[in-house]
Structure formats: C-alpha cells, structure tokens
Amino acid sequence: MHDKILILDFGSQVTQLIARRVREAHVYCEIHPNDVSDDFIRQFNPKGIILSGSHASTYEDQDLRAPQAVWDAGVPVLGICYGMFTMTVQLGGEVDASSHREFGYAEVRARGHTRLFDGIEDFRTPEGHGMLKVWMSHGDKVTQLPPGFKLMASTPSCPIAGMADESRGYYAVQFHPEVTHTVRGREILGRFVLDICGAKPDWVMGDYITEAIARIREQVGSEEVILGLSGGVDSSVAAALIHRAIGDQLTCVFVDHGLLRMNEAQLVMEMFAGRLHAKVVHVDASAEFLGALAGVQDPEQKRKIIGREFVEVFQREAKKLVNAKWLAQGTIYPDVIESGGAKTKKAITIKSHHNVGGLPETLGLKLLEPLRELFKDEVRELGVALGLPPDMVHRHPFPGPGMGVRILGEVRREYAELLRRADAIFIEELRNTRDAATGKTWYELTSQAFAVFLPVKSVGVMGDGRTYDYVVALRAVQTSDFMTADWAELPYALLKKVSGRIINEVRGINRVTYDISSKPPATIEWE
C-alpha cells in the first residue's frame, strides 16, 4: 500500500495543482471535498493533510470548515490561503477582512526557524533576511495567531503570511506554493510531504503498471471489454494498458468522424492493429457526422451533435459484440475532480465531462476506467513505460469534437480538408524547427498548437490573378497547467515559412494570421 496525502478542497480553482505537485514528489494523494465525514478521514488513514484555498471568506461561510477528524488524526496539516484561515479560526485565532488585498507577485520574509522553510529562500536582503518570491491571492488576513502558533512569514501588507505549531505538525501559508509563480513552491510542498509527513516516495509509473494490470485482471476476470479509441493520449494509453492486461478480451472501436488530423486514422490503425496486435474495429462514420452538422453554426450545438452521433455509432458497434460486459474509458483524474466538485456545491464547477459516468446506461455495461486516478503528465509517463511511441504520447491535446470546433461556424467536408492540410504544415514546421537557445523543437516548446479555419474570404493576388479565398489563424500557446496560457513568441522566420507553405500548397487559403491572445481573457481553443 502507498502512503497517502489527503487534500481537502474548499473550492479553489487551483486545488488540482496541489495534487500535481505532491505527485511530482512521487507521493500518492487524493482530492476530496472539505465536508467529508470524520469516518472517511479515519479510514483514508493519511500520512498528512493539506487544506486548499477557496473563493469564500471564513466569516461569510461558517459551513466551510475542516472536519474535526483533521485535528484528531495526529498527522501534520498544511493550510494554504483559505486553508490557513480555517485553521486559524478552528484552532482559536482570528481572521478579518484586509484593507489591502493582495493578488499576484509578492516577496515574503521567512521569519522564525521552521522545518517547512529551513534552507529554502530565493534571495537575502541587505539585512540578511531570507526572502521567498511567491504568488498571493487573498482579501482577508489573520489578525491573531491561534494558541501555540508562532509567526513563520510576513509581508509589509500582511504581517502574518505564515504560521506554525511545530509541536503538532501544523503549518499554514498565506501564499500559494502550488502555482508555478511561487518559485520554490515545489520544494516547500516536497518538504511538507516527504520530510514533515514522512511519506514514502513510491508513486512511480513503472511500478504502477504491475499494480494496474493486476487490478484490471481481478475486475474483468474472463469477461470481454469494449473501448472507444479516439487516437488521443488518454484512450490510447488506456487501450495499451488494458491490452497488456487481458489481450484479446479487449476490442477497440475507432470511430472516424471525418474531423481528425491528417493521417490520424491510418496512424491509429498502424499502432494498435499493426504493432500491438490489438483487435480494432475501424468505423468510417464521416458521412453521418458531417450530415448531422450541416447548417449548424453554434459551438455548443456542434459539440452536442458530435457527442450524440458518437454515442449512436458506438452503441451500434457495441451491440455487435454480444460478449462484451465492460466499457473501458480513458477518464483521468482531472475529469473526476471537475465533475465531482458540483456535488458539494462548494467548488465552482468549471465544466462537466461527457466521459465521467460513461455512455448511456442502455448499453448495460460495467465501467472500467484504469486511468481515473492519474493526471495527464502521469498518463504520458505511463504510455512511454508501456512502450507507446513518444511522438504519440507527447502529442498536443486535441479536443473530442476534433476539427468540428476548429472550423468556426458551419462544418463542411471541404473546410475540414483545407484545415487538415494547413494544420499538418504548421505542426510539421514546428517539429522541424529548433530553438537555438534550448536545442528543443518548437513543437516541444509549445503546449498546444493548431490552425483554425475562419469562414471568411479575403482578396489576394497569386501570379497575375486575383484570388478570393479563405483565411486560417494559427494558434500556439505555452502553459504549465492549461489554466492560464501565454501565446508562444514563435520566430518570425518560422511563421513566415509556415504562412508561405500554407498559401502555396493549400489551394483555397490565401491569408494566414497569428493569434496573439493569452488565456485569460481568451480561451486556448476558439470555440
């Protein structure tokens, strides 16, 4: 059994990042709502507990408190932002609204010698004070420490920016160590889980394969499994893992909706049917999907139509496999967390996920989700460990509706074909161009890159003739977590080459633009 850290979520939008940092220290952790029962915490048996931030204030929402079992468990506890506030009021201190709100970069002075900050600093002041470069996001402040606590950190506008009661292993910080803007945040969280909690760093993907295979075999027994293979990272890794566990008991159904990237169907079939020798049913349903999308312009409606058509096609194929008793899906941990947040009504739900809870119950199949406790970076690591090609495992994210949401407005076969070719040129040149400073390709240096088809025409000149053709926009972003993203400052020479190739090689496109919007306020995808 792995040592476990319990993260209690009070509704912060960045709680997932806490879990990712803990997992990066090779310690297993889970996120659960803050209002779990005392019994749940006792049975979970954590080595330590982390209390997340929140959009709420401690004096506004009296229900948003940590269960009593947190304080009775006898394990170290770390409070982050709101977690610090609830720790304060629950243990006898005081919190009030601050006249000076802090959102963004701050420099925190580490005060008092505590295990959490020992030897961790970004720079020293001329007076010799150790300083940390951190990210703040709060409008309240601790005005009185609980009994037994000492001051651990401060800023000029936030006199109590950190506190500790080391006799009980309680620590709290006003800033957010989980975000990348806090320079030493990963070290601080690593110090807490590894040194203070004493958790064993045994959460390693190579070992996980053995555990996961045993679990799949135990669950499935001799029954058959059906899996919807999209060609994306999650379903591909799930397919490879399940195939490793049960071989021919797995049948993959690959539905081509006509909105895939260039040569994607061929690559998927070569990989799974060719190299892995998995059973794959390839269904070309492009005529059905494109027919259903004719005349539809609203992005949400397009998503719903594509989702509905997929379910219908998949159900049709599933009925042919009369011995299948299990439906396998590539659900990953962020899907589970985001969809589950609504149950407590504490977290602000970002979006619902079609694959959590699975396809309609009319299929009458049991659900197999072998990746549901993994983050995306862990899924990629697992894929490489399973022997999938790094190029496939490290591909940029691709939306479920495919190019259906990268063609603005109505989706037509001719638009999809133009976009596919433009997108392929862009990706090819990103892969072929290296950055002199890092030696990495620009595909590696960007987190997501793609072309978008704009349903407008513009005048151009080619040779001696006038053209009146379509426009594509290129989009490339850099991000560590996809919650915020900056547009990638691609070299002009690269953009020039991509633009020249698209206009010359893709007849029907005569203008290329580059999207220089960051997230927020824009989203990464256009629809």
Coordinates of C-alpha atoms in Angstrom, one line a residue:
M1 CA 0.0 0.0 0.0
H2 CA 1.2 3.5 -0.8
D3 CA 1.5 6.2 1.8
K4 CA -1.3 8.8 1.1
I5 CA -1.7 12.5 1.5
L6 CA -5.3 13.8 1.8
I7 CA -6.1 17.1 0.1
L8 CA -9.4 18.7 1.3
D9 CA -10.9 21.0 -1.4
F10 CA -12.6 24.2 -0.2
G11 CA -13.4 25.3 -3.7
S12 CA -10.2 26.8 -5.1
Q13 CA -9.7 26.7 -8.9
V14 CA -6.1 25.6 -8.4
T15 CA -6.6 22.7 -5.9
Q16 CA -5.6 20.3 -8.7
L17 CA -2.2 21.9 -8.8
I18 CA -1.6 20.9 -5.2
A19 CA -2.1 17.3 -6.1
R20 CA 0.1 17.5 -9.1
R21 CA 3.0 18.9 -7.0
V22 CA 2.6 16.2 -4.4
R23 CA 2.5 13.5 -7.1
E24 CA 5.7 15.1 -8.7
A25 CA 7.3 14.3 -5.3
H26 CA 6.3 10.6 -6.1
V27 CA 3.8 10.6 -3.2
Y28 CA 0.2 9.4 -3.8
C29 CA -2.6 11.8 -2.9
E30 CA -6.3 12.3 -3.5
I31 CA -8.5 15.4 -3.5
H32 CA -11.8 15.2 -1.7
P33 CA -14.4 17.8 -0.7
N34 CA -13.9 19.6 2.5
D35 CA -17.1 18.2 4.0
V36 CA -16.2 14.5 4.0
S37 CA -17.1 12.7 7.2
D38 CA -14.8 12.1 10.2
D39 CA -15.1 8.4 9.4
F40 CA -13.9 8.9 5.9
I41 CA -10.7 10.6 7.1
R42 CA -10.0 7.9 9.6
Q43 CA -10.4 5.2 7.0
F44 CA -8.4 7.1 4.5
N45 CA -5.5 7.0 7.0
P46 CA -3.4 9.8 5.6
K47 CA 0.2 10.5 6.4
G48 CA -0.6 14.2 6.2
I49 CA -3.5 16.6 5.2
I50 CA -3.5 19.7 3.1
L51 CA -6.3 22.3 3.2
S52 CA -6.8 24.1 -0.1
G53 CA -7.7 27.7 -0.9
S54 CA -11.2 29.0 -1.6
H55 CA -13.2 31.8 -3.1
A56 CA -15.0 32.2 0.2
S57 CA -14.2 34.1 3.4
T58 CA -14.1 32.4 6.8
Y59 CA -16.5 34.9 8.4
E60 CA -19.0 34.7 5.5
D61 CA -19.4 30.9 5.2
Q62 CA -19.5 29.2 8.6
D63 CA -20.0 25.8 6.9
L64 CA -16.7 25.9 5.1
R65 CA -14.7 24.2 7.8
A66 CA -12.3 21.3 8.1
P67 CA -13.9 18.2 9.8
Q68 CA -12.9 17.7 13.4
A69 CA -11.1 14.4 12.4
V70 CA -8.4 16.6 10.7
W71 CA -7.3 17.9 14.1
D72 CA -7.7 14.5 15.8
A73 CA -5.8 12.4 13.2
G74 CA -2.4 13.1 14.8
V75 CA -0.8 13.8 11.4
P76 CA 0.8 17.0 10.0
V77 CA -1.6 19.5 8.4
L78 CA -0.7 22.3 5.9
G79 CA -3.2 25.1 5.3
I80 CA -2.9 27.1 2.1
C81 CA -4.6 30.6 1.8
Y82 CA -8.2 29.8 2.9
G83 CA -6.8 26.6 4.5
M84 CA -4.7 28.9 6.7
F85 CA -7.8 31.0 7.6
T86 CA -9.9 28.0 8.6
M87 CA -7.0 26.5 10.6
T88 CA -6.8 29.9 12.4
V89 CA -10.4 30.2 13.4
Q90 CA -10.9 26.5 14.2
L91 CA -7.9 26.5 16.5
G92 CA -8.7 29.7 18.4
G93 CA -7.2 32.5 16.3
E94 CA -8.9 35.4 14.4
V95 CA -9.3 36.4 10.8
D96 CA -10.7 39.7 9.4
A97 CA -11.1 41.4 6.1
S98 CA -7.9 43.1 5.0
S99 CA -7.9 46.8 3.9
H100 CA -5.1 45.8 1.5
R101 CA -5.9 42.9 -0.8
E102 CA -3.0 41.0 -2.4
F103 CA -3.4 39.4 -5.8
G104 CA -0.2 38.5 -7.7
Y105 CA 3.5 38.6 -7.1
A106 CA 4.8 39.2 -3.6
E107 CA 8.0 38.9 -1.7
V108 CA 7.6 37.2 1.7
R109 CA 10.1 37.3 4.6
A110 CA 10.7 34.0 6.2
R111 CA 10.6 34.5 10.0
G112 CA 11.4 32.0 12.7
H113 CA 13.2 28.8 12.1
T114 CA 10.7 26.1 10.9
R115 CA 11.3 22.8 9.2
L116 CA 9.0 23.9 6.3
F117 CA 11.2 26.8 5.2
D118 CA 14.6 25.6 6.5
G119 CA 17.2 26.3 3.8
I120 CA 14.6 27.4 1.3
E121 CA 14.9 31.0 0.1
D122 CA 15.1 33.0 -3.2
F123 CA 17.4 35.8 -2.0
R124 CA 18.6 37.7 1.0
T125 CA 18.0 41.3 1.9
P126 CA 21.0 43.6 2.8
E127 CA 19.9 43.0 6.4
G128 CA 20.3 39.2 5.9
H129 CA 16.6 38.3 5.9
G130 CA 15.7 35.2 3.8
M131 CA 13.0 36.1 1.2
L132 CA 10.7 34.0 -0.9
K133 CA 9.2 35.0 -4.3
V134 CA 5.5 33.9 -4.1
W135 CA 2.0 34.3 -5.5
M136 CA -0.7 35.8 -3.3
S137 CA -4.5 35.7 -3.9
H138 CA -6.4 36.9 -0.8
G139 CA -8.6 39.6 0.6
D140 CA -8.6 38.5 4.3
K141 CA -5.8 38.3 6.9
V142 CA -5.0 36.5 10.1
T143 CA -5.2 39.1 12.9
Q144 CA -4.4 36.9 15.9
L145 CA -2.5 33.6 15.9
P146 CA -4.1 30.6 17.5
P147 CA -2.6 29.5 20.8
G148 CA 0.6 27.5 20.4
F149 CA 1.4 29.0 16.9
K150 CA 4.4 31.2 16.1
L151 CA 5.0 33.6 13.2
M152 CA 6.6 31.9 10.2
A153 CA 6.4 34.6 7.4
S154 CA 5.3 38.1 6.7
T155 CA 5.0 40.9 4.1
P156 CA 4.7 44.6 4.7
S157 CA 0.9 44.5 4.0
C158 CA 0.3 41.0 5.5
P159 CA 2.1 40.8 8.9
I160 CA 1.0 37.1 9.3
A161 CA 1.7 35.4 6.0
G162 CA 2.7 32.1 7.5
M163 CA 2.4 30.4 10.9
A164 CA 3.4 27.1 12.5
D165 CA 2.8 25.0 15.6
E166 CA 5.6 22.5 15.1
S167 CA 4.7 20.5 18.2
R168 CA 1.6 19.3 16.4
G169 CA 3.0 19.5 12.9
Y170 CA 0.6 22.3 11.8
Y171 CA 1.8 24.8 9.2
A172 CA 0.0 27.4 7.2
V173 CA 0.9 29.9 4.5
Q174 CA -1.0 32.8 3.0
F175 CA 0.6 32.4 -0.4
H176 CA 0.0 29.6 -3.0
P177 CA 3.0 27.2 -3.2
E178 CA 1.2 25.0 -5.8
V179 CA 1.3 27.6 -8.6
T180 CA 4.5 28.0 -10.7
H181 CA 4.7 31.7 -9.9
T182 CA 5.8 30.7 -6.4
V183 CA 9.4 30.0 -7.3
R184 CA 10.3 27.5 -4.5
G185 CA 6.7 26.2 -4.2
R186 CA 7.5 22.7 -5.3
E187 CA 10.3 22.4 -2.8
I188 CA 8.0 23.7 0.0
L189 CA 5.3 21.1 -0.8
G190 CA 8.0 18.4 -1.2
R191 CA 9.4 19.3 2.2
F192 CA 6.0 19.0 3.8
V193 CA 5.0 15.6 2.3
L194 CA 8.5 13.9 2.3
D195 CA 10.2 15.3 5.4
I196 CA 7.5 16.5 7.8
C197 CA 4.8 13.9 6.9
G198 CA 7.5 11.2 6.3
A199 CA 5.6 9.8 3.2
K200 CA 7.4 7.3 1.1
P201 CA 8.1 8.5 -2.5
D202 CA 6.9 5.2 -4.1
W203 CA 4.4 6.5 -6.6
V204 CA 6.3 5.6 -9.8
M205 CA 4.6 4.8 -13.1
G206 CA 6.9 1.8 -13.9
D207 CA 5.6 0.1 -10.7
Y208 CA 2.1 1.3 -11.3
I209 CA 1.8 -0.9 -14.5
T210 CA 2.1 -4.0 -12.4
E211 CA -0.5 -2.8 -9.9
A212 CA -2.9 -1.7 -12.6
I213 CA -2.6 -4.9 -14.6
A214 CA -3.4 -7.0 -11.5
R215 CA -6.4 -4.8 -10.7
I216 CA -7.8 -5.0 -14.3
R217 CA -7.4 -8.8 -14.4
E218 CA -9.1 -9.0 -11.0
Q219 CA -12.0 -6.7 -12.1
V220 CA -12.6 -8.2 -15.5
G221 CA -11.8 -11.9 -15.0
S222 CA -12.6 -13.8 -18.2
E223 CA -15.2 -11.2 -19.5
E224 CA -14.7 -9.1 -22.6
V225 CA -14.1 -5.3 -22.7
I226 CA -15.0 -2.7 -25.4
L227 CA -13.2 0.6 -25.6
G228 CA -13.8 3.7 -27.7
L229 CA -10.4 4.6 -29.2
S230 CA -10.1 8.2 -30.3
G231 CA -6.4 8.3 -31.1
G232 CA -5.9 10.8 -28.2
V233 CA -3.4 10.2 -25.4
D234 CA -5.9 9.1 -22.8
S235 CA -7.8 6.5 -24.8
S236 CA -4.5 5.2 -26.4
V237 CA -2.8 4.7 -23.1
A238 CA -5.9 3.1 -21.6
A239 CA -6.1 0.7 -24.6
A240 CA -2.4 -0.2 -24.3
L241 CA -2.7 -0.9 -20.6
I242 CA -5.8 -3.0 -20.9
H243 CA -4.4 -4.9 -23.8
R244 CA -1.3 -5.6 -21.8
A245 CA -3.5 -7.0 -19.0
I246 CA -6.1 -9.0 -21.0
G247 CA -5.0 -9.2 -24.6
D248 CA -7.8 -10.4 -27.0
Q249 CA -10.5 -9.9 -24.3
L250 CA -10.3 -6.2 -25.4
T251 CA -12.0 -4.9 -28.6
C252 CA -11.3 -1.3 -29.5
V253 CA -13.8 0.7 -31.6
F254 CA -12.2 3.5 -33.6
V255 CA -14.9 5.9 -34.9
D256 CA -13.6 8.3 -37.6
H257 CA -16.0 11.3 -37.6
G258 CA -14.2 12.9 -40.5
L259 CA -12.8 15.7 -38.3
L260 CA -9.5 14.1 -37.3
R261 CA -6.0 15.4 -38.0
M262 CA -4.0 14.5 -41.2
N263 CA -3.5 10.7 -41.5
E264 CA -4.7 10.1 -37.9
A265 CA -6.9 7.1 -38.7
Q266 CA -4.0 5.4 -40.5
L267 CA -1.6 6.1 -37.6
V268 CA -4.0 4.7 -35.0
M269 CA -4.6 1.5 -37.0
E270 CA -0.9 1.0 -37.7
M271 CA -0.1 1.4 -34.0
F272 CA -2.9 -0.6 -32.4
A273 CA -3.8 -3.2 -35.0
G274 CA -0.3 -3.4 -36.6
R275 CA 2.2 -3.1 -33.7
L276 CA 0.2 -4.0 -30.6
H277 CA -1.9 -6.7 -32.5
A278 CA -5.0 -5.4 -30.7
K279 CA -8.5 -6.1 -32.0
V280 CA -9.6 -2.7 -33.6
V281 CA -12.9 -2.1 -35.4
H282 CA -12.5 0.9 -37.7
V283 CA -15.7 2.7 -38.5
D284 CA -15.8 5.4 -41.1
A285 CA -18.8 7.5 -40.0
S286 CA -17.7 10.8 -41.5
A287 CA -20.8 11.0 -43.8
E288 CA -23.1 10.6 -40.8
F289 CA -21.3 13.2 -38.7
L290 CA -20.9 15.8 -41.4
G291 CA -24.6 15.2 -42.5
A292 CA -25.8 15.9 -38.9
L293 CA -23.6 19.0 -38.7
A294 CA -24.9 20.6 -41.9
G295 CA -26.1 24.2 -41.4
V296 CA -25.2 24.2 -37.7
Q297 CA -23.1 27.2 -36.5
D298 CA -23.4 27.3 -32.7
P299 CA -20.3 25.8 -31.0
E300 CA -22.2 24.1 -28.1
Q301 CA -24.8 22.7 -30.5
K302 CA -21.9 21.3 -32.7
R303 CA -20.4 19.6 -29.6
K304 CA -23.7 18.1 -28.6
I305 CA -24.3 16.7 -32.1
I306 CA -20.9 15.2 -32.3
G307 CA -21.3 13.7 -28.9
R308 CA -24.7 12.3 -29.7
E309 CA -23.6 10.9 -33.1
F310 CA -20.6 9.2 -31.4
V311 CA -22.8 7.5 -28.9
E312 CA -25.1 6.3 -31.6
V313 CA -22.3 4.9 -33.7
F314 CA -20.6 3.4 -30.7
Q315 CA -23.8 1.8 -29.4
R316 CA -24.4 0.3 -32.9
E317 CA -21.0 -1.3 -32.9
A318 CA -21.2 -2.4 -29.2
K319 CA -24.4 -4.4 -29.9
K320 CA -22.5 -6.5 -32.4
L321 CA -20.1 -7.5 -29.6
V322 CA -22.5 -9.7 -27.7
N323 CA -19.9 -11.0 -25.2
A324 CA -18.7 -7.5 -24.1
K325 CA -19.6 -6.9 -20.4
W326 CA -17.3 -3.9 -19.7
L327 CA -17.0 -0.4 -21.3
A328 CA -13.5 1.0 -20.9
Q329 CA -12.8 4.7 -21.0
G330 CA -9.8 7.0 -20.7
T331 CA -11.2 9.0 -17.9
I332 CA -8.4 10.7 -16.0
Y333 CA -8.3 12.3 -12.5
P334 CA -8.9 15.9 -13.5
D335 CA -12.2 14.8 -15.2
V336 CA -13.3 13.1 -12.0
I337 CA -12.4 16.1 -9.8
E338 CA -14.0 18.7 -12.0
S339 CA -17.2 16.7 -12.4
G340 CA -17.3 15.8 -8.7
G341 CA -16.9 19.4 -7.5
A342 CA -20.6 20.2 -8.1
K343 CA -21.7 17.5 -5.6
T344 CA -20.7 19.5 -2.6
K345 CA -21.8 22.9 -4.1
K346 CA -18.6 24.3 -2.6
A347 CA -16.3 24.2 -5.6
I348 CA -17.2 26.3 -8.6
T349 CA -17.6 23.7 -11.3
I350 CA -15.6 24.6 -14.4
K351 CA -17.2 22.2 -16.9
S352 CA -18.9 18.8 -17.0
H353 CA -17.3 15.9 -18.7
H354 CA -19.1 13.6 -21.1
N355 CA -16.9 10.6 -20.2
V356 CA -17.4 10.7 -16.4
G357 CA -20.2 8.2 -15.8
G358 CA -19.8 6.9 -19.2
L359 CA -22.1 6.3 -22.2
P360 CA -25.8 5.9 -21.6
E361 CA -26.8 3.1 -19.3
T362 CA -28.8 1.5 -22.1
L363 CA -25.5 -0.3 -23.1
G364 CA -25.9 -2.2 -19.8
L365 CA -22.1 -2.4 -19.4
K366 CA -19.9 -2.2 -16.3
L367 CA -17.4 0.7 -16.4
L368 CA -13.6 0.1 -16.5
E369 CA -11.5 3.3 -16.0
P370 CA -7.9 2.3 -15.3
L371 CA -6.6 5.9 -15.6
R372 CA -9.1 7.6 -13.3
E373 CA -6.5 8.3 -10.6
L374 CA -3.8 9.7 -12.9
F375 CA -3.0 13.3 -14.0
K376 CA -2.2 13.9 -17.7
D377 CA 1.6 14.0 -17.2
E378 CA 1.3 10.7 -15.3
V379 CA -0.7 9.2 -18.2
R380 CA 2.0 10.3 -20.6
E381 CA 4.7 8.8 -18.4
L382 CA 2.7 5.6 -18.2
G383 CA 2.3 5.5 -22.0
V384 CA 6.1 5.7 -22.5
A385 CA 6.6 2.9 -19.9
L386 CA 4.1 0.8 -21.8
G387 CA 6.1 1.2 -25.0
L388 CA 3.9 3.6 -26.9
P389 CA 5.9 5.9 -29.3
P390 CA 6.9 9.1 -27.5
D391 CA 5.6 11.1 -30.5
M392 CA 2.1 9.6 -29.9
V393 CA 2.3 10.0 -26.1
H394 CA 3.6 13.6 -26.1
R395 CA 1.2 14.9 -28.8
H396 CA -0.5 18.2 -28.1
P397 CA -4.1 17.9 -26.7
F398 CA -6.8 17.5 -29.4
P399 CA -10.5 18.2 -28.5
G400 CA -13.0 15.4 -28.6
P401 CA -15.1 17.1 -31.3
G402 CA -11.9 17.3 -33.3
M403 CA -11.8 19.9 -36.0
G404 CA -15.5 20.5 -35.5
V405 CA -14.6 23.2 -33.0
R406 CA -11.6 24.5 -35.0
I407 CA -13.8 25.2 -38.0
L408 CA -15.7 28.4 -37.0
G409 CA -19.4 28.3 -37.9
E410 CA -20.8 25.6 -40.2
V411 CA -18.7 22.5 -40.6
R412 CA -18.3 21.3 -44.2
R413 CA -16.1 18.5 -45.6
E414 CA -14.2 20.9 -47.9
Y415 CA -13.4 23.2 -44.9
A416 CA -12.2 20.2 -42.9
E417 CA -9.9 19.1 -45.7
L418 CA -8.4 22.6 -46.1
L419 CA -7.9 22.9 -42.3
R420 CA -6.4 19.4 -42.1
R421 CA -3.7 20.3 -44.6
A422 CA -2.9 23.7 -43.1
D423 CA -2.7 22.3 -39.6
A424 CA -0.4 19.5 -40.8
I425 CA 2.0 22.0 -42.4
F426 CA 2.1 24.1 -39.2
I427 CA 2.8 21.1 -37.0
E428 CA 5.4 19.8 -39.4
E429 CA 7.3 23.0 -39.3
L430 CA 7.1 23.3 -35.5
R431 CA 8.6 19.8 -35.3
N432 CA 11.3 20.7 -37.9
T433 CA 12.5 24.0 -36.3
R434 CA 14.7 24.0 -33.3
D435 CA 15.3 26.9 -30.9
A436 CA 18.9 27.8 -30.8
A437 CA 19.0 28.6 -27.1
T438 CA 17.4 25.3 -25.8
G439 CA 18.0 22.9 -28.7
K440 CA 14.4 21.8 -28.5
T441 CA 11.9 21.9 -31.3
W442 CA 9.2 24.5 -31.3
Y443 CA 6.7 21.7 -31.1
E444 CA 8.3 20.7 -27.7
L445 CA 8.4 24.3 -26.6
T446 CA 4.7 24.8 -27.2
S447 CA 2.0 23.1 -25.1
Q448 CA -0.7 23.3 -27.8
A449 CA -0.5 24.4 -31.4
F450 CA -3.1 24.2 -34.2
A451 CA -4.7 26.0 -37.1
V452 CA -8.3 27.4 -37.1
F453 CA -10.5 27.8 -40.2
L454 CA -12.2 31.1 -40.4
P455 CA -15.4 31.2 -42.5
V456 CA -14.5 34.5 -44.2
K457 CA -12.9 35.2 -47.6
S458 CA -10.3 37.8 -48.4
V459 CA -8.9 39.2 -51.6
G460 CA -5.4 38.1 -52.6
V461 CA -3.1 38.2 -55.6
M462 CA -1.4 35.0 -56.9
G463 CA 0.7 35.3 -60.0
D464 CA -1.2 37.9 -62.1
G465 CA -4.6 36.8 -60.9
R466 CA -6.9 38.0 -58.2
T467 CA -8.0 35.4 -55.6
Y468 CA -10.9 35.4 -53.2
D469 CA -10.2 32.6 -50.7
Y470 CA -10.4 31.6 -47.1
V471 CA -8.4 32.6 -44.0
V472 CA -6.7 30.4 -41.4
A473 CA -5.5 31.5 -38.0
L474 CA -2.5 29.9 -36.3
R475 CA -2.6 29.4 -32.5
A476 CA 0.3 28.3 -30.3
V477 CA 0.5 28.6 -26.6
Q478 CA 2.8 27.9 -23.7
T479 CA 1.5 26.8 -20.3
S480 CA 2.3 24.6 -17.4
D481 CA -1.2 23.8 -16.3
F482 CA -3.7 24.9 -19.1
M483 CA -5.5 27.1 -16.6
T484 CA -3.5 30.1 -17.8
A485 CA -1.5 30.3 -21.0
D486 CA 0.6 32.8 -22.9
W487 CA 0.8 32.9 -26.7
A488 CA 4.1 31.5 -27.9
E489 CA 6.6 34.0 -29.3
L490 CA 7.4 31.9 -32.4
P491 CA 10.4 33.1 -34.5
Y492 CA 9.3 35.3 -37.4
A493 CA 11.2 33.1 -39.8
L494 CA 9.2 30.1 -38.7
L495 CA 5.9 32.0 -39.1
K496 CA 7.0 33.3 -42.5
K497 CA 7.8 29.7 -43.7
V498 CA 4.5 28.3 -42.4
S499 CA 2.5 31.1 -44.0
G500 CA 4.3 30.7 -47.3
R501 CA 3.8 26.9 -47.4
I502 CA 0.1 27.1 -46.5
I503 CA -0.7 29.7 -49.1
N504 CA 1.3 28.0 -51.8
E505 CA 0.3 24.4 -51.0
V506 CA -3.3 24.6 -49.8
R507 CA -5.4 25.9 -52.7
G508 CA -8.3 27.7 -51.2
I509 CA -6.4 29.6 -48.5
N510 CA -4.8 32.9 -49.3
R511 CA -4.3 34.5 -45.9
V512 CA -2.7 33.3 -42.7
T513 CA -2.9 35.2 -39.3
Y514 CA -1.3 34.5 -35.9
D515 CA -3.4 34.6 -32.7
I516 CA -1.6 36.6 -30.0
S517 CA -4.2 36.4 -27.3
S518 CA -3.4 35.0 -23.8
K519 CA -5.6 33.0 -21.5
P520 CA -7.3 34.7 -19.8
P521 CA -9.1 36.7 -21.3
A522 CA -9.2 34.4 -24.3
T523 CA -9.5 30.6 -24.2
I524 CA -7.0 28.3 -25.9
E525 CA -9.5 26.9 -28.3
W526 CA -11.5 29.3 -30.4
E527 CA -14.8 27.5 -29.8

